[in-house]
CSV table of C-alpha atoms in Angstrom, one decimal:
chain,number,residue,atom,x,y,z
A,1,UNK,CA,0.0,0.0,0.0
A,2,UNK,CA,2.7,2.4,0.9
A,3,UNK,CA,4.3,1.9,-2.6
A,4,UNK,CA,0.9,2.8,-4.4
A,5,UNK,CA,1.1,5.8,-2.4
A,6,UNK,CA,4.7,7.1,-3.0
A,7,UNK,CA,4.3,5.5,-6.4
A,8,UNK,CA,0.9,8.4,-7.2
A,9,UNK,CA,2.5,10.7,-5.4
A,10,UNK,CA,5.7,10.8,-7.9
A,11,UNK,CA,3.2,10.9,-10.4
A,12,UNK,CA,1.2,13.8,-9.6
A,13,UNK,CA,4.8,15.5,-8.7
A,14,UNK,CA,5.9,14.4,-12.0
A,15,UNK,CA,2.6,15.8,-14.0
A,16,UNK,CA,3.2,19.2,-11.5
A,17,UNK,CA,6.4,19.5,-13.0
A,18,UNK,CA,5.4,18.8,-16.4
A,19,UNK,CA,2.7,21.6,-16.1
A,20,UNK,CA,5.0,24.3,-15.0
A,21,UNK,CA,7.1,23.7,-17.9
A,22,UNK,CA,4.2,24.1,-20.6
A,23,UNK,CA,4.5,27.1,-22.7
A,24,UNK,CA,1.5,28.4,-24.9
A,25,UNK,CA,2.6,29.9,-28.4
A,26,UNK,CA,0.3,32.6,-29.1
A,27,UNK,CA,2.6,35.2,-27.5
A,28,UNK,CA,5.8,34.4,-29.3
A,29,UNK,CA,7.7,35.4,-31.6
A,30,UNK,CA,10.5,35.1,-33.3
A,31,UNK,CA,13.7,38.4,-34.1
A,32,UNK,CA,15.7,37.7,-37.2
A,33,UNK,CA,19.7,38.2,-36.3
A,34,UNK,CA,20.4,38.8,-40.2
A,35,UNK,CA,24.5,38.7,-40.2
A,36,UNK,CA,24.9,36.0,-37.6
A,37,UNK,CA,22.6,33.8,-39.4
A,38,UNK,CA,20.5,33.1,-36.5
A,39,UNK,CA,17.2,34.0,-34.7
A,40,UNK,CA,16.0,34.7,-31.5
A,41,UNK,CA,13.2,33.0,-30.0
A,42,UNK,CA,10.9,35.5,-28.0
A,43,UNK,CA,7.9,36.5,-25.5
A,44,UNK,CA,6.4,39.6,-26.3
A,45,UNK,CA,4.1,39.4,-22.8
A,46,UNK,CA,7.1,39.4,-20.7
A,47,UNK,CA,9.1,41.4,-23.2
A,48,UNK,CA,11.7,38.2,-22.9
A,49,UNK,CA,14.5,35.9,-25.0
A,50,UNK,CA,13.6,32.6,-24.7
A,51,UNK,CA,16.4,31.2,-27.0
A,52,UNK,CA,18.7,31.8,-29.9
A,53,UNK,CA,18.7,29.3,-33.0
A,54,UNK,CA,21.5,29.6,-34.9
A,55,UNK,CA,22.7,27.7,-38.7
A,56,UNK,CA,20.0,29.3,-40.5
A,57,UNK,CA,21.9,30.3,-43.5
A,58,UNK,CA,22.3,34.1,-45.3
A,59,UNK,CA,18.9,36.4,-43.4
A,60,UNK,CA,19.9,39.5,-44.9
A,61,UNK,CA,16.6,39.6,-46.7
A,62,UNK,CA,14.5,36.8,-44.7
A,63,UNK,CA,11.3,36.8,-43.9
A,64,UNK,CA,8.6,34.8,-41.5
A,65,UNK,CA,5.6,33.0,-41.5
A,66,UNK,CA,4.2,30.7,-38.6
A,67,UNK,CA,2.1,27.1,-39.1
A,68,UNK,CA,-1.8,27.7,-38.1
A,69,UNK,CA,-1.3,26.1,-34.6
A,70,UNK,CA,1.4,28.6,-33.8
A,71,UNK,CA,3.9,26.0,-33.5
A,72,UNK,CA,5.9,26.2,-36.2
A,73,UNK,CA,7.9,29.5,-38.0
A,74,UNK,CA,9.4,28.7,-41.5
A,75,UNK,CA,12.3,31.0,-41.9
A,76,UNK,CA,12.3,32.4,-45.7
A,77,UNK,CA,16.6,33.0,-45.9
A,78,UNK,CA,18.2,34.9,-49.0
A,79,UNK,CA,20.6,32.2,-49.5
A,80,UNK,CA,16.5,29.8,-50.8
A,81,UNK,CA,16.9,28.1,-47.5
A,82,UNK,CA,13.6,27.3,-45.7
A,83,UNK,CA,13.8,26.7,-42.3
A,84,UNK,CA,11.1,24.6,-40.2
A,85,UNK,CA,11.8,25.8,-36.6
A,86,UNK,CA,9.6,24.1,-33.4
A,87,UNK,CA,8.8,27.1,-31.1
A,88,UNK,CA,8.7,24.4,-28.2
A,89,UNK,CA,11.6,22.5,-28.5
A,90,UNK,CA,13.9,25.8,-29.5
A,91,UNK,CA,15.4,24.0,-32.6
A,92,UNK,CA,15.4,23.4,-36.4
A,93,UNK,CA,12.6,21.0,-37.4
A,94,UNK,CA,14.1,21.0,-40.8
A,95,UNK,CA,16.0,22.8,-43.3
A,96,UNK,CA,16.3,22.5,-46.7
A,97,UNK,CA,17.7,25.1,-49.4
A,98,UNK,CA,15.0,25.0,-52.6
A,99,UNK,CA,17.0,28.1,-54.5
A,100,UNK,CA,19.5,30.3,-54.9
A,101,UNK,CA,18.0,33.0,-54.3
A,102,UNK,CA,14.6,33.9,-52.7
A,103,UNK,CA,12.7,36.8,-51.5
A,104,UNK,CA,9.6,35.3,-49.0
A,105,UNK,CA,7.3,33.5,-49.1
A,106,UNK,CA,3.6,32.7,-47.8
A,107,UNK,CA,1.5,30.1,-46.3
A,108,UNK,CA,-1.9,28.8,-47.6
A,109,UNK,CA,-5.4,29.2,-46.6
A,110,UNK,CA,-5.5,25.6,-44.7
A,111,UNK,CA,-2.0,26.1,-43.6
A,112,UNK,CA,-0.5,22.8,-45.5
A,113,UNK,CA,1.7,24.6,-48.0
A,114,UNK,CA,4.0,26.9,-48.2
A,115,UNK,CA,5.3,28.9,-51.4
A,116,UNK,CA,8.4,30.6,-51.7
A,117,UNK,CA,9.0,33.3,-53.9
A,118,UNK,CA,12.1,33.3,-55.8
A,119,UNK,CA,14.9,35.2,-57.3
A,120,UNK,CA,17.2,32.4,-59.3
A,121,UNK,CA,15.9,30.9,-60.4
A,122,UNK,CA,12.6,33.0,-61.6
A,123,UNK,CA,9.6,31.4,-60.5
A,124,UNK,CA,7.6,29.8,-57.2
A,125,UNK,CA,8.2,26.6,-55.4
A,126,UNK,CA,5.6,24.9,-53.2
A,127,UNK,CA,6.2,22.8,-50.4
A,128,UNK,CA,4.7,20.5,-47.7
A,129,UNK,CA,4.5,22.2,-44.6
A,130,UNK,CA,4.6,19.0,-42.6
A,131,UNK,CA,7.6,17.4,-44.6
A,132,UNK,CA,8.8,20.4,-46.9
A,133,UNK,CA,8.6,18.0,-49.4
A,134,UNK,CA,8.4,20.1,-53.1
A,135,UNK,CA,4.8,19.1,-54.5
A,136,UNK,CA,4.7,22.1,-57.3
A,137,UNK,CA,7.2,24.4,-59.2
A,138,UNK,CA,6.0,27.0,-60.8
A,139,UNK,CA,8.5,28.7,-63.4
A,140,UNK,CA,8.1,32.0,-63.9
A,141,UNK,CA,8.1,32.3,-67.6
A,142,UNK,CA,7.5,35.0,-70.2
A,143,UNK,CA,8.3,36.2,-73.7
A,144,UNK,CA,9.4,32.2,-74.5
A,145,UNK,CA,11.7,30.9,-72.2
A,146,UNK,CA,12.8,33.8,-70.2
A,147,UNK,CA,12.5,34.1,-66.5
A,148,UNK,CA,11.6,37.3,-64.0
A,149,UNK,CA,12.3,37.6,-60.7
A,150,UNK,CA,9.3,36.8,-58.5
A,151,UNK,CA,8.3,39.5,-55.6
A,152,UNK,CA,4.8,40.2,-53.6
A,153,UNK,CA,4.2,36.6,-52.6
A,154,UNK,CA,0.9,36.4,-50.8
A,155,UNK,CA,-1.3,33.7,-49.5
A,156,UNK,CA,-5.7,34.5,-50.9
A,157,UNK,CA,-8.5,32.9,-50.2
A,158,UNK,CA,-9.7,30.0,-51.6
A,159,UNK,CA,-6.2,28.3,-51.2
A,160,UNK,CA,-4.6,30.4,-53.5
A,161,UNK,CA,-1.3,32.4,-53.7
A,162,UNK,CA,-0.9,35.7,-55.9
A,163,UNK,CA,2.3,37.8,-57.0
A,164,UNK,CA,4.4,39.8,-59.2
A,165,UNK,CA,6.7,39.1,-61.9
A,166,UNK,CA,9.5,41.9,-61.7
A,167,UNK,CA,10.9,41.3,-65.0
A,168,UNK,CA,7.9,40.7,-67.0
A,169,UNK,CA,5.1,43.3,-65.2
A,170,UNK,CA,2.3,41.2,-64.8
A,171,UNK,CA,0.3,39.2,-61.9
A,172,UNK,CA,-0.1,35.8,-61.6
A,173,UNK,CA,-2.6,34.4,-59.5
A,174,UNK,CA,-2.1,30.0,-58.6
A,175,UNK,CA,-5.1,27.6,-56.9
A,176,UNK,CA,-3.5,25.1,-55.4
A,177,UNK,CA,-6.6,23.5,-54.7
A,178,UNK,CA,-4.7,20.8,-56.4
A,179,UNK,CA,-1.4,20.7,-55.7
A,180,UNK,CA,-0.6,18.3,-58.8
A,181,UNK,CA,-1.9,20.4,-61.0
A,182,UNK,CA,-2.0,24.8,-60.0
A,183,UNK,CA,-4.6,26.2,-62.6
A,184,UNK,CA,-2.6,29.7,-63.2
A,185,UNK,CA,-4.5,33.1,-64.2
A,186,UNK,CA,-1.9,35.7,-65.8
A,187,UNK,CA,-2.3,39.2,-65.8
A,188,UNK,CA,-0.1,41.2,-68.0
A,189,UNK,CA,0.9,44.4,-68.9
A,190,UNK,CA,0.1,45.8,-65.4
A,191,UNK,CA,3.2,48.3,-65.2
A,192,UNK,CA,6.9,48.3,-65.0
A,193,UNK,CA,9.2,46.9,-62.5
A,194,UNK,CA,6.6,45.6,-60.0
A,195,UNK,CA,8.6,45.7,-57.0
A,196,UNK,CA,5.9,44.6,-53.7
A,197,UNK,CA,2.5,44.0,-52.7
A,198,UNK,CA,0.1,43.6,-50.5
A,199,UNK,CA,-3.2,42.0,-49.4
A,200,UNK,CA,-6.5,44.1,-48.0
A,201,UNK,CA,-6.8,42.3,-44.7
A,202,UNK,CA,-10.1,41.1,-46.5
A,203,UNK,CA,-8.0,39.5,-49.0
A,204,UNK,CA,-10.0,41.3,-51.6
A,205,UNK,CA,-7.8,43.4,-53.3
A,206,UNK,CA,-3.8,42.8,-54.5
A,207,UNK,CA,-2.1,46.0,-55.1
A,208,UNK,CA,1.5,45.8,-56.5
A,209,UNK,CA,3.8,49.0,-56.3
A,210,UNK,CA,5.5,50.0,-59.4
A,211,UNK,CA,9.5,50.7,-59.3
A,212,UNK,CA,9.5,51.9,-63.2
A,213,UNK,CA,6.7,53.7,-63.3
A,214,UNK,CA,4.5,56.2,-61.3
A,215,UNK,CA,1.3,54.8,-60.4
A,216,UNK,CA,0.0,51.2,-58.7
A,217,UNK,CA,-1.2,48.2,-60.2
A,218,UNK,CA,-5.0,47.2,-58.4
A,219,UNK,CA,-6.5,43.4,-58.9
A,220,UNK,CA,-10.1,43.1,-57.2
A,221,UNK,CA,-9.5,39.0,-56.7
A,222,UNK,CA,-13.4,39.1,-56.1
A,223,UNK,CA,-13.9,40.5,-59.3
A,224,UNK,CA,-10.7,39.5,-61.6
A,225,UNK,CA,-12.6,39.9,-64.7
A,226,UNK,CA,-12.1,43.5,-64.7
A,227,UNK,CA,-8.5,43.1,-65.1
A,228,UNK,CA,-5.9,44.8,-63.5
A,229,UNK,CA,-6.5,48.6,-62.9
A,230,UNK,CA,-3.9,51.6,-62.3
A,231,UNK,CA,-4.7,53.8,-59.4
A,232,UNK,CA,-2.5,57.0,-59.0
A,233,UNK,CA,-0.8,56.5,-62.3
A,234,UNK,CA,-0.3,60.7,-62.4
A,235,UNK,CA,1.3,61.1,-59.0
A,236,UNK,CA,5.0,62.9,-58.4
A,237,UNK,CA,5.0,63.4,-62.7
A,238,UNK,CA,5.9,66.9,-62.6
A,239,UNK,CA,8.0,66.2,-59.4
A,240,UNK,CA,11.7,65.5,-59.2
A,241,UNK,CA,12.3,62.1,-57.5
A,242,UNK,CA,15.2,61.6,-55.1
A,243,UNK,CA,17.8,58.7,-55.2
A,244,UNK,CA,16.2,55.6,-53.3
A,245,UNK,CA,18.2,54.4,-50.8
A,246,UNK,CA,16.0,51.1,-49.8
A,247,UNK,CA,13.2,49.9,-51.6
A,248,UNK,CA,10.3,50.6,-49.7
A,249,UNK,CA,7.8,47.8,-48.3
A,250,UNK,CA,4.3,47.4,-49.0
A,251,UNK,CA,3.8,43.8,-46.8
A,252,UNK,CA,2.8,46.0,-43.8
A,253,UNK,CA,-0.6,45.8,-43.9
A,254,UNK,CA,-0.8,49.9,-43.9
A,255,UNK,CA,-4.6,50.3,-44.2
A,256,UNK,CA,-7.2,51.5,-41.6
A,257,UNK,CA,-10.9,51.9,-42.2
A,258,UNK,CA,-11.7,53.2,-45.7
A,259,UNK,CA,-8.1,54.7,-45.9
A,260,UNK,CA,-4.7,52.8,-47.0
A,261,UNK,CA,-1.2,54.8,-46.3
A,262,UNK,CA,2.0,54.1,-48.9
A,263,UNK,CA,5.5,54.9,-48.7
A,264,UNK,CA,6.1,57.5,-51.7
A,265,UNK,CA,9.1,56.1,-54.1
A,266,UNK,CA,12.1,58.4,-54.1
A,267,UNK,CA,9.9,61.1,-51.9
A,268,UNK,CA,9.8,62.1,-48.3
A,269,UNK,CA,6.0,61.3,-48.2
A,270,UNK,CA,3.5,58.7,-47.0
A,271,UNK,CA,0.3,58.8,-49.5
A,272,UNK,CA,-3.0,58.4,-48.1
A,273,UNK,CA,-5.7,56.5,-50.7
A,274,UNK,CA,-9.6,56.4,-50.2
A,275,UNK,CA,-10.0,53.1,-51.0
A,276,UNK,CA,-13.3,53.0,-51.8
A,277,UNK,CA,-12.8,55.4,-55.0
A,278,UNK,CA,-9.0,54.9,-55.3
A,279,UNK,CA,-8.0,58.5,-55.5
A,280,UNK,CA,-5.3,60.8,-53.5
A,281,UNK,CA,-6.2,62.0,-50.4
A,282,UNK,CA,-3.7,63.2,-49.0
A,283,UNK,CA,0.5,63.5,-48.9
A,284,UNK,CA,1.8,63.9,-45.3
A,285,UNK,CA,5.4,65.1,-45.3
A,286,UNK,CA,8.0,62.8,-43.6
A,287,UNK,CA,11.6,63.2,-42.5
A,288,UNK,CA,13.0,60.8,-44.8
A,289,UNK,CA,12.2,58.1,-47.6
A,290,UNK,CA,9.8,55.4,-46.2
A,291,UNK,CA,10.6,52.1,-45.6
A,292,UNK,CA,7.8,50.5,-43.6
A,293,UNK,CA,4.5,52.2,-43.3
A,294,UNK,CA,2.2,50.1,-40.6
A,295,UNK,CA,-0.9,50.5,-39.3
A,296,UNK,CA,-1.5,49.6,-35.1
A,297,UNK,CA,-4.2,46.9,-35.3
A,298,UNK,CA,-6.8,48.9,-34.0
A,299,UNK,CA,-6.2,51.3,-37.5
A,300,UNK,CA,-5.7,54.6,-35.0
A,301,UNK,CA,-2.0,54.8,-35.7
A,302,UNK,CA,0.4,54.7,-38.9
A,303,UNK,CA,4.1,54.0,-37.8
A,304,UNK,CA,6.7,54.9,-40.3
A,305,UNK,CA,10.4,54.0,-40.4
A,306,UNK,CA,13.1,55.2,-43.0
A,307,UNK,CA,16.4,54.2,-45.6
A,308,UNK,CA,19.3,55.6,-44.8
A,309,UNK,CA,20.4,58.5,-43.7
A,310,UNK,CA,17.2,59.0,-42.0
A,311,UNK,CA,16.8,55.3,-40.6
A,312,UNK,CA,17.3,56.3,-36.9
A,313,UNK,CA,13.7,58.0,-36.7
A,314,UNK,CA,10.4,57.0,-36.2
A,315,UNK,CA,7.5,58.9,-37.0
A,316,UNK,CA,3.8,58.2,-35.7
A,317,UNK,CA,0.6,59.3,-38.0
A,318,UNK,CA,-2.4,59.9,-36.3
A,319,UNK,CA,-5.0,58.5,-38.5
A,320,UNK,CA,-8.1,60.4,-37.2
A,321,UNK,CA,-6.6,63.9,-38.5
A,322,UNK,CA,-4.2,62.3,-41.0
A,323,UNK,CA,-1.4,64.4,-39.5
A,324,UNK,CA,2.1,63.4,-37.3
A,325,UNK,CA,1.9,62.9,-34.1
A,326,UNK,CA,4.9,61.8,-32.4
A,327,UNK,CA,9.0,61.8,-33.6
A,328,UNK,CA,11.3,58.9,-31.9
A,329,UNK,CA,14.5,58.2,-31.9
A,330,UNK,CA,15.7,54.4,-31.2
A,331,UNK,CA,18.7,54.6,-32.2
A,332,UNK,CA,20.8,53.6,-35.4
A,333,UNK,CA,19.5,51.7,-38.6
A,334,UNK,CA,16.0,51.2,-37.1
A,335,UNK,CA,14.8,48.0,-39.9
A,336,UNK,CA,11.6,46.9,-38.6
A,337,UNK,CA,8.1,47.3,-36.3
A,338,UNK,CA,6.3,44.8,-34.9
A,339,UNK,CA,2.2,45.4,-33.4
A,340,UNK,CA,1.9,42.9,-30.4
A,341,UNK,CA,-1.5,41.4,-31.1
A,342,UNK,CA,-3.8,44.3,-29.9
A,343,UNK,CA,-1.8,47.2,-30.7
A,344,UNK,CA,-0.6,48.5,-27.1
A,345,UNK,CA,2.9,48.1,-27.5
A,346,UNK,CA,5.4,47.8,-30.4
A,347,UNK,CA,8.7,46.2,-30.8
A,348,UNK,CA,10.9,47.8,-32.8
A,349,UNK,CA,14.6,46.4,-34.4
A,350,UNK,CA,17.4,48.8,-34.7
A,351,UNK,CA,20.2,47.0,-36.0
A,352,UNK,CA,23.6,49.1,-35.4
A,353,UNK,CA,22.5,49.6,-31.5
A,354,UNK,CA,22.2,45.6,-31.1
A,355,UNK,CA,19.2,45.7,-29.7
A,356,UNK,CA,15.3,45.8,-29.7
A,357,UNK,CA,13.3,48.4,-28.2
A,358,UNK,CA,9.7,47.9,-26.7
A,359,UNK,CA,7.3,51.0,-27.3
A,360,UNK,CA,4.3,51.9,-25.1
A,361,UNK,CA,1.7,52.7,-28.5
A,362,UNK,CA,-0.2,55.1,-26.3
A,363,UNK,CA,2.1,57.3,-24.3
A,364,UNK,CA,5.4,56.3,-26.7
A,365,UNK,CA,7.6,55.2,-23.5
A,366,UNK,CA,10.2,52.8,-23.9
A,367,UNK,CA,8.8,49.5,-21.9
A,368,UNK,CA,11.8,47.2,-22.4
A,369,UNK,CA,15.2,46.9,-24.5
A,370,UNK,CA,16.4,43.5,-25.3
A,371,UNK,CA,19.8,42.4,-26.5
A,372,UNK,CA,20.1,41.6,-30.3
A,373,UNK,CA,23.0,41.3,-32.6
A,374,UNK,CA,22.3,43.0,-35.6
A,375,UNK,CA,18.3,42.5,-35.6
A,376,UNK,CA,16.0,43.0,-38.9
A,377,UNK,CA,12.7,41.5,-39.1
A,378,UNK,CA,10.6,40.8,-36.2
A,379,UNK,CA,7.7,38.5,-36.4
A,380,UNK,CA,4.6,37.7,-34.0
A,381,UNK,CA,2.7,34.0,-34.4
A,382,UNK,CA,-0.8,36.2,-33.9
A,383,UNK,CA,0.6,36.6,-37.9
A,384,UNK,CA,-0.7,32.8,-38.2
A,385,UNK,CA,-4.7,34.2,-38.5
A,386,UNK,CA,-4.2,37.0,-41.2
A,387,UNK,CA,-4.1,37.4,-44.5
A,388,UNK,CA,-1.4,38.1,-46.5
A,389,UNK,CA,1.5,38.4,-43.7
């Protein structure tokens, strides 16, 4: 009798000890350490490192996406690596390297593929997300045999992926209801140099920016027989453009209500876009060329970071007056932002400091700073339930 005892009381000790060490995913995150080729593992609740996973390959352009259960963030590297890393055991799942050069990448609808976007060669590659097993290839072919660059990668409804073709200016939209065989819909002519897109948080409309050309290419996915339409194709003509530092990035999600903010090419001005007519609103003056231009989840707030030599400020748009509300400083070669789920904080990468600041979104106060080396993009698995990111 007294060994059944001692021997349930292990147990329940046993199952106590198990419990403290559970860890739930939706607060984590993962911060891209581009030249060490590694990334940290962290909490954005307790504004904490869990862990640093290195041997991920060249991040100096990578990107992140996260498996629908949160456990999971594939690591898009520059180098065509993909990455499988499990949030809860702190280590690579898997690796593989599909490319030689890739861009992003996105995961689908019902979360079993992922697509990565790529450089060299031109074209898309689609993969299991439980084995990263190739199950399509997708060339990226125009005029005969030649291939473009591939850039705007998103994930649509109805299991589909959509993006650009730098080289060739057009659209391509893949279902992948069937992996074996993606049914492809090309659009063409859409503008030069296509160089980003993004998704309405609807996943109704794809709107690609246009590197050789003013303007921006619109396709309403609910209504693709209209074709692809140019909105603001007559902005900055009779303006002389500056040298772009950094191409600026349209993957932020920078829409709020009825209105959707853009980083100006080769200006120091964030365009604001009624999106129900598709016409200029409004140019706010910046310090600097935009980089990212992100709206708090809630829509109240546009955050705006810069290229270079202007990439150590911040500037904060209020979106209820369309006018800037706060200036910050982090520090040097500020890369990235990152919303915690509801909007109340941000975290914020600045790269030549080696570290990661925390922002308060309401009062602007610095909450934490974390130790980084060289940090670029951070990512949040709340990502895992929207569109397009």
């Amino acid at each position: 009798m007294f060994f059944k005892i001692s021997l349930i009381s292990a147990c329940l000790l046993c199952g106590t000890a198990v419990a403290e060490n559970l860890r739930a995913t939706g607060d984590l995150g993962v911060v891209i350490e581009r030249e060490q080729g590694s990334a940290l593992l962290v909490n954005s609740s307790h504004r904490t490192v869990l862990k640093r996973v290195e041997a991920l390959g060249d991040l100096s352009h990578a990107s992140v996406v996260f498996s629908r259960d949160q456990r999971y963030a594939f690591v898009f590297g520059r180098d065509g690596g993909l990455t499988k890393i499990d949030l809860l055991r702190d280590k690579i799942d898997k690796r593989i390297v599909q490319a030689g050069n890739s861009i992003g990448g996105a995961i689908s609808q019902d979360g079993s593929l992922i697509a990565v976007s790529n450089y060299t060669p031109g074209g898309v590659k689609v993969f299991s997300t439980e084995t990263l097993q190739q199950v399509a290839d997708i060339p990226a072919l125009y005029q005969g045999d030649k291939r473009s660059k591939v850039v705007g990668l998103v994930d649509a409804p109805g299991q589909r992926f959509v993006f650009s073709l730098f080289d060739a200016g057009e659209i391509w939209v893949v279902d992948l209801n069937d992996p074996q065989n993606p049914q492809i819909q090309k659009f063409q002519d859409i503008g030069k140099q296509p160089y980003d897109a993004l998704l309405s948080p609807d996943g109704r409309y794809y709107i690609a920016g246009l590197f050789g050309e003013n303007g921006l290419a619109l396709l309403d996915l609910w209504r693709p027989e209209l074709n692809v339409r140019r909105i603001l194709a007559d902005y900055g003509k009779q303006d002389d453009k500056l040298p772009v530092y950094k191409m600026p990035h349209l993957e932020g999600w920078a829409m709020a209500g009825d209105l959707m903010f853009v980083p100006a090419i080769g200006h120091h001005e964030v365009l604001v876009i009624d999106k129900r007519e598709w016409n200029l609103v409004k140019r706010i003056p910046v310090l600097g060329q935009p980089v990212f231009v992100m709206a708090r989840p809630d829509g109240r707030q546009i955050w705006v970071n810069f290229a270079f030599p202007d990439n150590q400020h911040l500037q904060i748009i209020d979106v209820k007056d369309l006018s800037i509300v706060q200036s910050l400083q982090p520090g040097k070669a500020v890369l990235h932002m990152e919303f915690t789920p509801r909007g109340e904080e941000v975290w914020v990468s600045v790269r030549d400091e080696d570290r990661v600041m925390v922002y308060d979104t309401d009062d602007f106060s610095v909450k934490a700073r974390l130790n980084a080396e060289k940090p670029s993009g951070i990512f949040f698995t709340s990502r895992a339930y929207k569109l397009g990111l």
